[in-house]
Coordinates of C-alpha atoms (C1' of nucleotides) in Angstrom, one line a residue:
Chain K
M1 CA 18.2 4.8 -49.7
S2 CA 19.7 5.5 -46.4
V3 CA 17.4 6.6 -43.6
R4 CA 17.4 10.2 -42.5
V5 CA 15.2 11.3 -39.7
R6 CA 15.0 14.4 -37.6
I7 CA 13.9 16.1 -34.4
A8 CA 13.0 19.6 -34.8
P9 CA 12.2 21.2 -31.4
S10 CA 11.4 24.8 -31.2
P11 CA 13.4 26.6 -28.7
T12 CA 10.8 28.6 -26.9
G13 CA 11.1 26.3 -23.6
M14 CA 12.7 23.5 -22.1
L15 CA 12.6 20.3 -24.1
H16 CA 9.1 18.7 -23.4
V17 CA 8.7 15.1 -22.4
G18 CA 6.5 14.5 -25.6
N19 CA 9.4 15.9 -27.8
A20 CA 12.0 13.8 -25.8
R21 CA 10.0 10.9 -26.5
S22 CA 9.8 11.6 -30.3
A23 CA 13.6 12.1 -30.0
V24 CA 14.0 8.7 -28.5
F25 CA 11.9 7.0 -31.2
N26 CA 13.7 8.8 -34.1
W27 CA 16.9 8.1 -32.7
L28 CA 16.2 4.3 -32.2
F29 CA 14.7 4.2 -35.8
A30 CA 17.8 5.9 -37.2
R31 CA 20.1 3.6 -35.1
H32 CA 18.1 0.4 -36.2
H33 CA 18.6 1.3 -39.8
G34 CA 22.1 2.5 -39.7
G35 CA 20.7 6.0 -40.9
T36 CA 21.2 9.5 -40.0
F37 CA 19.8 11.3 -37.0
I38 CA 19.3 15.0 -37.3
V39 CA 18.6 17.6 -34.8
R40 CA 17.3 20.9 -36.3
V41 CA 16.2 23.9 -34.4
D42 CA 12.6 25.1 -35.4
D43 CA 13.2 28.8 -34.4
T44 CA 10.8 30.6 -37.1
D45 CA 9.5 32.3 -34.0
I46 CA 12.3 34.6 -33.2
A47 CA 10.6 36.6 -30.5
R48 CA 9.9 33.6 -28.4
S49 CA 12.9 31.6 -29.2
D50 CA 16.0 31.8 -26.8
E51 CA 19.5 30.7 -27.4
Q52 CA 19.7 29.2 -23.8
Y53 CA 17.0 26.6 -24.6
V54 CA 18.9 25.4 -27.3
T55 CA 21.6 24.7 -25.1
Q56 CA 19.3 23.2 -22.6
M57 CA 17.7 21.1 -25.0
M58 CA 20.9 19.7 -26.4
E59 CA 21.9 19.0 -22.7
A60 CA 18.6 17.0 -22.2
M61 CA 19.2 14.9 -25.1
R62 CA 22.6 14.1 -24.4
W63 CA 21.6 13.3 -20.8
L64 CA 19.2 10.7 -22.3
G65 CA 22.0 9.1 -24.1
L66 CA 21.1 10.5 -27.5
D67 CA 23.7 11.5 -30.0
W68 CA 23.1 13.1 -33.4
D69 CA 25.0 12.8 -36.7
E70 CA 24.2 16.1 -38.1
G71 CA 22.5 19.4 -36.6
V72 CA 22.9 21.9 -34.2
G73 CA 26.1 21.6 -32.1
V74 CA 27.7 19.2 -34.6
G75 CA 27.3 20.7 -37.8
G76 CA 26.8 18.8 -41.1
P77 CA 26.5 19.5 -44.9
H78 CA 23.4 21.7 -44.5
G79 CA 24.6 24.6 -42.8
T80 CA 23.7 25.7 -39.2
Y81 CA 20.4 23.7 -39.0
R82 CA 18.7 26.8 -37.6
Q83 CA 15.5 28.0 -39.5
S84 CA 16.3 31.5 -38.4
E85 CA 19.2 31.7 -40.7
R86 CA 17.4 30.3 -43.6
F87 CA 14.7 32.9 -44.1
D88 CA 16.1 33.9 -47.4
R89 CA 15.5 30.2 -48.5
Y90 CA 12.1 30.1 -47.5
R91 CA 11.3 33.4 -49.2
E92 CA 13.0 32.0 -52.4
V93 CA 10.8 28.8 -52.3
A94 CA 7.7 30.9 -51.7
E95 CA 8.3 33.0 -54.7
Q96 CA 9.1 30.0 -56.9
L97 CA 5.8 28.5 -55.8
I98 CA 4.0 31.8 -56.7
A99 CA 5.9 31.7 -60.2
D100 CA 4.6 28.2 -60.7
G101 CA 1.1 29.1 -59.9
A102 CA 1.1 26.7 -56.7
A103 CA 0.9 29.7 -54.4
Y104 CA -0.4 33.3 -54.5
R105 CA -0.4 36.4 -52.7
C106 CA -3.2 37.2 -50.3
F107 CA -4.1 41.1 -49.5
C108 CA -6.8 40.4 -47.0
T109 CA -6.2 42.1 -43.7
P110 CA -6.4 40.3 -40.4
E111 CA -9.6 42.1 -39.7
E112 CA -11.3 40.9 -42.9
L113 CA -10.2 37.6 -42.3
D114 CA -11.6 37.6 -38.8
D115 CA -14.9 39.0 -40.0
R116 CA -15.3 36.5 -42.7
R117 CA -14.4 33.6 -40.6
Q118 CA -16.9 34.6 -38.0
A119 CA -19.5 35.0 -40.6
A120 CA -18.7 31.7 -42.2
Q121 CA -19.0 30.0 -38.7
A122 CA -22.2 31.7 -38.0
A123 CA -23.6 30.5 -41.4
G124 CA -22.4 26.9 -40.7
R125 CA -19.7 26.9 -43.2
P126 CA -16.1 26.0 -42.7
P127 CA -14.0 28.7 -41.0
G128 CA -11.0 28.5 -43.2
Y129 CA -9.7 30.8 -45.7
D130 CA -12.4 31.5 -48.5
G131 CA -9.9 31.9 -51.3
A132 CA -10.7 35.4 -52.1
C133 CA -7.5 36.5 -53.3
R134 CA -6.7 33.1 -55.2
T135 CA -8.2 34.5 -58.6
L136 CA -6.8 37.9 -58.7
G137 CA -5.2 38.7 -61.9
S138 CA -1.4 39.6 -62.1
E139 CA -2.3 43.2 -63.1
Q140 CA -4.3 43.7 -60.0
V141 CA -1.6 42.1 -57.9
N142 CA 0.9 44.3 -59.3
T143 CA -1.0 47.3 -58.8
R144 CA -1.8 46.6 -55.2
I145 CA 1.9 45.9 -54.4
S146 CA 2.9 49.0 -55.9
A147 CA 0.3 50.7 -53.9
G148 CA 2.3 49.5 -50.9
E149 CA -0.5 47.0 -49.8
S150 CA 1.0 44.3 -47.5
F151 CA 0.3 40.8 -48.4
L152 CA 1.2 37.4 -47.4
V153 CA 1.6 34.2 -49.3
R154 CA -0.8 31.1 -49.4
L155 CA -0.5 27.7 -50.9
A156 CA -3.1 27.0 -53.6
I157 CA -4.7 23.7 -52.8
P158 CA -5.6 21.8 -55.8
R159 CA -9.6 21.7 -56.0
P160 CA -11.1 19.5 -56.1
G161 CA -8.7 16.9 -54.9
V162 CA -7.7 14.3 -52.2
T163 CA -4.5 13.6 -50.6
E164 CA -3.8 10.1 -49.7
F165 CA -0.7 8.7 -47.7
F166 CA 0.4 5.6 -46.1
D167 CA 1.3 6.2 -42.3
L168 CA 3.6 3.7 -40.6
V169 CA 1.7 3.5 -37.4
R170 CA -1.7 4.6 -38.8
D171 CA -1.8 2.9 -42.2
D172 CA -3.9 4.4 -44.9
M173 CA -4.8 8.1 -44.4
R174 CA -7.0 10.1 -46.6
F175 CA -8.1 13.8 -46.6
D176 CA -10.5 15.5 -48.9
H177 CA -9.0 18.9 -50.0
D178 CA -12.5 20.4 -49.1
V179 CA -11.2 20.4 -45.4
I180 CA -7.9 22.0 -46.3
D181 CA -8.0 25.8 -46.8
D182 CA -5.3 27.7 -48.7
F183 CA -3.0 28.1 -45.7
V184 CA -0.3 30.8 -45.1
I185 CA 3.2 29.9 -46.1
L186 CA 4.8 33.3 -45.7
R187 CA 3.5 36.0 -43.3
S188 CA 3.4 39.6 -44.4
D189 CA 6.6 40.3 -42.5
G190 CA 8.3 38.0 -45.0
T191 CA 8.9 35.2 -42.4
P192 CA 7.8 31.6 -43.0
T193 CA 5.3 29.8 -41.1
Y194 CA 5.9 26.4 -39.4
H195 CA 4.4 24.7 -42.4
L196 CA 6.8 26.1 -45.0
A197 CA 10.0 26.1 -42.9
S198 CA 9.6 22.6 -41.7
T199 CA 8.6 21.2 -45.1
V200 CA 11.5 23.0 -46.9
D201 CA 14.0 21.9 -44.5
D202 CA 12.8 18.3 -44.8
V203 CA 13.0 18.5 -48.6
D204 CA 16.4 20.3 -48.5
Y205 CA 17.9 18.0 -45.8
E206 CA 16.7 15.1 -47.6
I207 CA 14.8 13.7 -44.8
T208 CA 13.2 10.3 -45.6
H209 CA 10.9 9.6 -42.4
V210 CA 9.1 11.9 -40.2
A211 CA 8.0 10.5 -36.9
R212 CA 6.3 13.2 -35.0
G213 CA 3.2 13.6 -32.6
E214 CA -0.2 12.8 -33.7
D215 CA -1.1 16.3 -33.3
L216 CA 0.4 16.9 -36.7
L217 CA -1.6 14.3 -38.4
S218 CA -4.3 16.5 -39.7
S219 CA -1.5 19.1 -41.0
T220 CA 0.1 16.3 -42.9
P221 CA -1.7 16.6 -46.2
R222 CA -0.6 20.4 -46.0
H223 CA 3.0 19.2 -45.9
I224 CA 2.5 16.7 -48.5
L225 CA 0.9 19.3 -51.1
L226 CA 3.7 21.7 -50.2
T227 CA 6.2 19.0 -50.9
Q228 CA 4.7 17.9 -54.2
A229 CA 4.4 21.8 -55.1
M230 CA 8.2 22.0 -54.7
G231 CA 8.5 19.1 -57.2
A232 CA 9.9 17.0 -54.3
E233 CA 9.0 13.3 -53.1
P234 CA 7.0 13.4 -49.8
V235 CA 8.7 11.7 -46.8
I236 CA 7.2 8.6 -45.1
Y237 CA 5.3 9.6 -42.0
A238 CA 4.7 8.0 -38.8
H239 CA 2.3 9.7 -36.2
L240 CA 3.2 8.8 -32.7
P241 CA 0.4 8.6 -30.2
L242 CA 0.3 11.5 -27.9
L243 CA 1.4 11.6 -24.2
F244 CA -1.4 12.3 -21.6
G245 CA -1.4 13.3 -18.1
P246 CA -3.0 11.0 -15.2
D247 CA -6.2 12.6 -15.9
G248 CA -6.3 11.5 -19.4
K249 CA -5.9 14.8 -21.0
K250 CA -3.0 16.0 -23.2
L251 CA 0.1 16.5 -21.1
S252 CA 0.5 20.0 -19.9
K253 CA 2.0 22.1 -17.4
R254 CA -0.9 21.7 -14.9
H255 CA 0.0 17.8 -14.7
G256 CA 3.4 18.8 -13.2
D257 CA 6.7 18.5 -14.6
T258 CA 6.5 18.4 -18.4
S259 CA 10.3 19.4 -19.3
M260 CA 13.0 17.0 -19.2
D261 CA 15.0 19.3 -17.1
A262 CA 12.7 18.7 -14.3
Y263 CA 13.4 15.0 -14.4
M264 CA 17.2 15.7 -14.6
K265 CA 16.8 17.9 -11.5
A266 CA 14.6 15.5 -9.8
G267 CA 17.4 12.9 -9.9
Y268 CA 16.0 10.1 -12.1
L269 CA 18.6 8.1 -13.8
P270 CA 18.7 8.8 -17.4
E271 CA 19.2 5.2 -18.4
A272 CA 15.8 4.5 -16.7
M273 CA 14.2 7.6 -18.4
F274 CA 15.3 6.3 -21.8
N275 CA 14.0 2.9 -21.0
Y276 CA 10.8 4.3 -19.7
M277 CA 10.1 6.6 -22.5
S278 CA 10.8 3.8 -25.2
L279 CA 8.0 1.9 -23.5
L280 CA 5.5 4.8 -24.0
G281 CA 4.0 3.4 -27.3
W282 CA 6.2 0.6 -28.0
S283 CA 7.2 -2.7 -26.2
Y284 CA 10.5 -4.6 -26.7
D285 CA 9.1 -7.9 -25.5
P286 CA 6.0 -8.8 -23.9
E287 CA 8.0 -10.3 -21.1
V288 CA 10.8 -7.8 -20.8
T289 CA 10.5 -4.3 -19.3
I290 CA 14.4 -3.5 -18.7
Y291 CA 16.5 -3.6 -21.7
S292 CA 19.5 -1.6 -22.9
P293 CA 19.4 0.9 -25.7
E294 CA 21.4 -1.7 -27.8
Q295 CA 18.7 -4.1 -27.4
A296 CA 16.0 -1.7 -28.2
I297 CA 17.9 -0.6 -31.4
E298 CA 18.0 -4.1 -32.4
K299 CA 14.1 -4.5 -32.3
F300 CA 12.8 -1.1 -32.8
D301 CA 10.5 -0.3 -35.7
L302 CA 8.2 2.5 -36.1
A303 CA 5.6 0.1 -37.6
D304 CA 5.4 -1.7 -34.2
V305 CA 4.4 1.6 -32.4
S306 CA 1.0 1.6 -30.8
K307 CA -1.9 3.8 -32.0
N308 CA -3.3 4.9 -28.6
P309 CA -2.1 7.6 -26.3
A310 CA 0.0 6.9 -23.3
V311 CA -0.3 8.2 -19.8
F312 CA 3.0 9.6 -18.6
D313 CA 3.1 7.8 -15.1
T314 CA 6.1 8.7 -13.1
K315 CA 5.5 5.6 -10.6
K316 CA 6.8 3.2 -13.1
L317 CA 9.6 5.7 -13.8
E318 CA 10.5 5.8 -10.4
W319 CA 10.7 2.1 -9.9
M320 CA 12.7 1.7 -13.1
S321 CA 15.2 4.3 -11.9
G322 CA 15.6 2.4 -8.6
E323 CA 16.3 -0.8 -10.7
Y324 CA 19.1 1.0 -12.6
M325 CA 20.4 2.7 -9.3
R326 CA 21.1 -0.8 -7.9
E327 CA 23.0 -1.9 -11.2
L328 CA 25.3 1.1 -11.0
A329 CA 28.9 0.3 -10.2
P330 CA 29.7 1.6 -6.7
H331 CA 32.2 4.3 -7.7
D332 CA 29.7 5.4 -10.5
F333 CA 26.8 5.6 -7.9
V334 CA 29.2 7.9 -5.8
A335 CA 30.2 9.9 -8.7
R336 CA 26.4 10.6 -9.6
S337 CA 25.3 11.3 -6.0
L338 CA 28.1 13.8 -5.3
P339 CA 26.6 16.8 -7.4
F340 CA 23.5 16.4 -5.3
I341 CA 25.3 16.2 -2.0
E342 CA 27.5 18.9 -2.9
V343 CA 25.0 21.4 -4.0
N344 CA 25.7 23.6 -0.9
R345 CA 29.0 22.7 0.2
K346 CA 31.8 20.5 -1.0
L347 CA 32.7 17.5 0.9
S348 CA 36.0 17.3 2.8
D349 CA 38.3 14.4 1.8
D350 CA 37.4 12.7 5.1
E351 CA 33.7 13.3 4.5
R352 CA 34.0 12.0 1.1
R353 CA 36.0 8.9 2.2
R354 CA 33.3 8.0 4.6
F355 CA 30.5 8.5 2.2
E356 CA 32.1 6.1 -0.1
V357 CA 32.1 3.3 2.6
I358 CA 28.4 3.8 3.2
A359 CA 27.3 4.6 -0.3
P360 CA 26.7 0.9 -1.3
L361 CA 24.3 0.7 1.6
I362 CA 22.4 3.7 0.5
Q363 CA 22.6 2.6 -3.2
E364 CA 20.2 -0.3 -2.6
R365 CA 17.8 2.0 -0.8
V366 CA 16.9 4.9 -3.3
K367 CA 15.2 5.5 -6.4
V368 CA 16.3 9.0 -7.2
L369 CA 19.4 10.7 -6.3
P370 CA 18.0 13.4 -3.9
E371 CA 17.1 10.5 -1.6
V372 CA 20.8 10.0 -1.3
V373 CA 21.2 13.4 0.3
E374 CA 18.4 12.7 2.8
M375 CA 20.0 9.4 3.8
S376 CA 23.2 10.5 4.2
E377 CA 22.8 13.9 5.7
W378 CA 23.5 12.7 9.1
L379 CA 27.0 11.8 7.9
F380 CA 28.1 15.5 7.3
V381 CA 26.7 17.4 10.1
D382 CA 28.0 18.2 13.7
D383 CA 24.5 17.8 15.3
V384 CA 22.0 15.7 13.6
S385 CA 18.4 17.1 13.3
F386 CA 16.0 14.7 14.6
D387 CA 13.1 13.8 12.5
E388 CA 10.3 14.6 15.1
A389 CA 7.9 11.8 13.8
S390 CA 10.7 9.3 14.2
W391 CA 11.7 10.7 17.5
D392 CA 8.1 10.4 19.0
K393 CA 7.7 7.1 17.7
V394 CA 10.8 5.4 19.2
M395 CA 11.9 7.5 22.1
K396 CA 9.4 5.8 24.4
P397 CA 10.2 5.6 28.2
E398 CA 12.3 2.3 27.8
A399 CA 14.6 4.0 25.4
G400 CA 16.2 6.0 28.2
P401 CA 18.0 2.9 29.7
V402 CA 18.8 1.7 26.3
L403 CA 20.7 5.0 25.3
D404 CA 22.3 5.0 28.7
D405 CA 23.4 1.4 28.5
A406 CA 24.6 1.7 25.0
I407 CA 26.8 4.8 25.8
I408 CA 28.6 2.7 28.4
R409 CA 29.1 -0.2 26.4
L410 CA 30.0 1.6 23.2
E411 CA 32.5 3.8 25.0
G412 CA 34.3 0.9 26.5
L413 CA 34.8 -0.8 23.1
T414 CA 38.6 -1.1 22.0
E415 CA 37.8 -2.3 18.4
W416 CA 35.5 -0.1 16.4
S417 CA 34.1 -2.3 13.8
T418 CA 30.5 -3.2 12.6
E419 CA 31.1 -6.7 14.0
A420 CA 32.4 -5.5 17.3
I421 CA 29.5 -3.0 17.6
E422 CA 27.1 -5.5 16.8
G423 CA 28.3 -8.0 19.2
V424 CA 28.3 -5.6 22.1
M425 CA 24.9 -4.3 21.2
R426 CA 23.3 -7.6 20.9
Q427 CA 24.7 -8.6 24.2
M428 CA 23.0 -5.5 25.5
L429 CA 19.8 -6.6 24.1
E430 CA 20.1 -9.7 26.0
D431 CA 20.9 -8.3 29.2
L432 CA 18.1 -5.8 29.0
E433 CA 15.8 -8.4 27.5
L434 CA 14.6 -6.2 24.6
N435 CA 13.7 -7.0 21.1
P436 CA 15.9 -5.4 18.3
R437 CA 12.9 -3.2 17.6
K438 CA 12.9 -1.8 20.9
G439 CA 16.6 -1.7 21.5
F440 CA 17.9 -0.5 18.2
Q441 CA 15.4 2.1 16.9
P442 CA 16.4 4.5 19.6
L443 CA 20.0 4.2 18.8
R444 CA 19.1 4.6 15.1
V445 CA 17.2 7.9 15.6
A446 CA 20.0 9.1 18.0
V447 CA 22.7 8.5 15.6
T448 CA 21.1 9.3 12.1
G449 CA 18.1 11.3 13.3
S450 CA 15.7 9.3 11.5
M451 CA 13.7 5.9 11.7
I452 CA 14.7 5.6 8.1
S453 CA 18.6 5.0 7.6
P454 CA 21.3 2.8 6.4
P455 CA 21.9 -0.1 8.6
L456 CA 22.8 0.8 12.1
F457 CA 26.2 -0.8 12.9
E458 CA 27.7 0.3 9.6
S459 CA 26.4 3.6 10.1
M460 CA 28.1 3.8 13.6
E461 CA 31.3 2.5 12.2
V462 CA 31.3 5.2 9.5
L463 CA 30.7 7.9 11.9
G464 CA 33.4 6.8 14.3
Q465 CA 33.4 6.0 17.9
P466 CA 33.7 9.5 19.4
A467 CA 30.9 11.0 17.3
T468 CA 28.6 8.0 17.8
V469 CA 28.8 8.2 21.7
A470 CA 28.5 12.0 21.4
R471 CA 25.2 11.5 19.5
L472 CA 24.0 9.1 22.0
R473 CA 24.7 11.5 24.8
R474 CA 23.0 14.3 22.9
A475 CA 19.8 12.2 22.6
L476 CA 20.0 11.1 26.0
A477 CA 20.1 14.7 27.1
R478 CA 17.2 15.7 25.0
F479 CA 15.3 12.7 26.2
V480 CA 15.2 13.5 29.8
Chain B
rG1 C1' -19.9 22.5 -35.6
rG2 C1' -16.5 20.2 -39.5
rC3 C1' -12.4 16.7 -40.4
rC4 C1' -9.1 13.2 -38.3
rC5 C1' -7.2 9.5 -34.5
rC6 C1' -8.0 6.3 -30.5
rG7 C1' -11.0 2.6 -27.1
rU8 C1' -7.5 -4.6 -23.3
rC9 C1' -6.4 -4.6 -15.7
rG10 C1' -5.9 2.2 -12.1
rU11 C1' -1.3 2.7 -15.6
rC12 C1' 2.3 1.0 -19.6
rC13 C1' 2.4 -2.8 -22.9
rA14 C1' 1.4 -8.2 -25.2
rG15 C1' -2.6 -10.3 -28.1
rC16 C1' -2.9 -9.5 -35.2
rG17 C1' -9.8 -15.9 -35.7
rG18 C1' -9.1 -21.2 -32.3
rC19 C1' -2.8 -21.7 -28.2
rC20 C1' -7.2 -16.4 -24.2
rU21 C1' -11.0 -20.0 -18.1
rA22 C1' -6.7 -12.7 -21.9
rG23 C1' -0.1 -12.7 -20.7
rG24 C1' 4.1 -9.3 -18.7
rA25 C1' 5.5 -5.0 -15.9
rC26 C1' 4.3 -0.7 -12.4
rG27 C1' 0.9 0.3 -8.6
rC28 C1' -2.1 -1.7 -4.8
rC29 C1' -3.3 -5.7 -1.0
rG30 C1' -1.7 -9.9 2.0
rG31 C1' 2.6 -12.9 3.7
rC32 C1' 8.0 -14.2 4.2
rC33 C1' 12.8 -12.2 5.2
rU34 C1' 14.4 -8.3 8.7
rU35 C1' 17.9 -3.7 13.6
rU36 C1' 14.7 0.7 10.4
rC37 C1' 13.8 1.9 5.5
rA38 C1' 14.7 -0.4 1.1
rC39 C1' 15.8 -4.8 -1.8
rG40 C1' 14.6 -9.9 -2.6
rC41 C1' 10.9 -13.9 -2.6
rC42 C1' 5.9 -16.1 -2.5
rG43 C1' 0.7 -15.2 -3.0
rG44 C1' -3.4 -12.0 -4.5
rU45 C1' -6.5 -7.9 -6.8
rA46 C1' -8.0 -6.2 -11.5
rA47 C1' -9.4 -5.3 -18.1
rC48 C1' -11.3 -6.9 -23.7
rG49 C1' -16.6 0.4 -23.5
rC50 C1' -21.6 -1.2 -25.5
rC51 C1' -24.9 -3.3 -29.4
rA52 C1' -25.3 -5.8 -33.7
rG53 C1' -23.3 -8.6 -37.7
rU54 C1' -19.6 -12.0 -40.3
rU55 C1' -17.9 -17.1 -38.7
rC56 C1' -18.3 -23.6 -36.5
rG57 C1' -15.5 -20.1 -33.6
rA58 C1' -14.0 -12.8 -32.1
rA59 C1' -10.3 -9.2 -27.6
rU60 C1' -9.0 -10.2 -32.8
rC61 C1' -12.9 -8.8 -39.0
rU62 C1' -17.5 -5.2 -40.3
rG63 C1' -21.1 -1.7 -39.2
rG64 C1' -23.1 1.4 -35.6
rU65 C1' -23.3 3.7 -30.9
rC66 C1' -20.9 5.7 -26.6
rG67 C1' -16.6 7.7 -24.7
rG68 C1' -11.8 10.0 -25.0
rG69 C1' -8.3 13.0 -27.8
rG70 C1' -6.3 16.0 -31.6
rC71 C1' -6.7 19.8 -35.4
rU72 C1' -9.5 23.6 -37.4
rA73 C1' -4.1 31.0 -36.4
rC74 C1' -0.2 35.7 -40.5
rC75 C1' 1.7 29.3 -33.0
rA76 C1' 4.8 25.5 -33.6

RNA sequence: GGCCCCGUCGUCCAGCGGCCUAGGACGCCGGCCUUUCACGCCGGUAACGCCAGUUCGAAUCUGGUCGGGGCUACCA
């Protein structure tokens, strides 16, 4: 039997990092087994779902390097892969289950339910549905339907009973039916709940393995019972450890960015993001941290996934992004940087050429793409803006003569190359009896505006002689 | 409250009865390199939650305890 797995995000927001991690694991599992990876949209909640999120989620997954064989955006033998277009099918299943006696109509109103739930809790009994409508005879049911009473459909959990299953990451699981109430599968408005829609899809799409967050672990017996009621064979489950924030609580908005979108915009390299995420709950090799998707595919197994929750810590992601950054081919680095540099203004051909020259020196200094902008800004402006902290630190009294002297020497240079500039500047150091720090830092700030910049002489060369001298003059003028 | 899951350095992982005076990576600290910042290199810091039990021997098995988390909707 060929492996068929899916990721089923609900388009009520951007792709959450937790879902992205599930997607990575499912993808890895599918690719390892030469199986099929499916992307389905769980949009039963029509009110909160939005088409733009579907587009953004697909974008985020492609950005991560994931591709899928069936599903939204690519099609396949199972229709649109959107639950919103399968409501008839879910209703059909619900009706069949009623006919089979596996499910029943419930006429209890929300108010009644609420009252009884509170009463039960007050009395120390489980708050779940009490099964009041489970024993209704067919005549009663029919009369109430004809009377126009609204109803919903609940699954009749076999009682007494126990559901046992094997979880690929948690091993043997066992739930007594006492703790599972007759949950709703079809709402009074005829729409399916998550449990129904998701389970029916898994059955219809012939899913073989479901790897999802541990938050669904306690719902699993419901899904198994539903599957069995449909006369189908349950999938094999793997419940992945949850992702936490730095405070050890479930990852949520207040921990900062929880959507993939934010990390794309923050300029992390997708290769790093993929690599990092694959490390959350799994490891490629005790001694190896950086590896390619192909290598991961080769070794990945859901059975090796760790049971404990993982803290999503961007420190390591940042480091990793820097690692991948330095591995980029120079032209690739330029290509990836440009969108960030050109957000406000397109570069001229000349500016672009200069950027390409200095790019390799910037490449080895940044971890995320927006840093490229900071570090190259001085190249694209007429007048650099000075970073005040940098200015104050290096523009000490002895900086005046340095600027003054540098202007004269650089102006007199007939060959404008890094080597020539460095030669004449080092000579200046000797003549002025200054160390590099004292002698060069003022020049750096004068030329790039900041103490943090690419190497000085290369920067001067790319900038050109007139501009370099002009900047030194401007700094000197500001200095006095 | 009930049910369920989890518990190794600050963080992510390795460890599946002796190879562990617990290994790697990030972070952090110190040093080297150096025109800044990075990179790179060298060194260091730091953990088996606790208590019993099983065993010749436990981070590894069992029980308890404490701690953290999840679920408990006509939300997904």
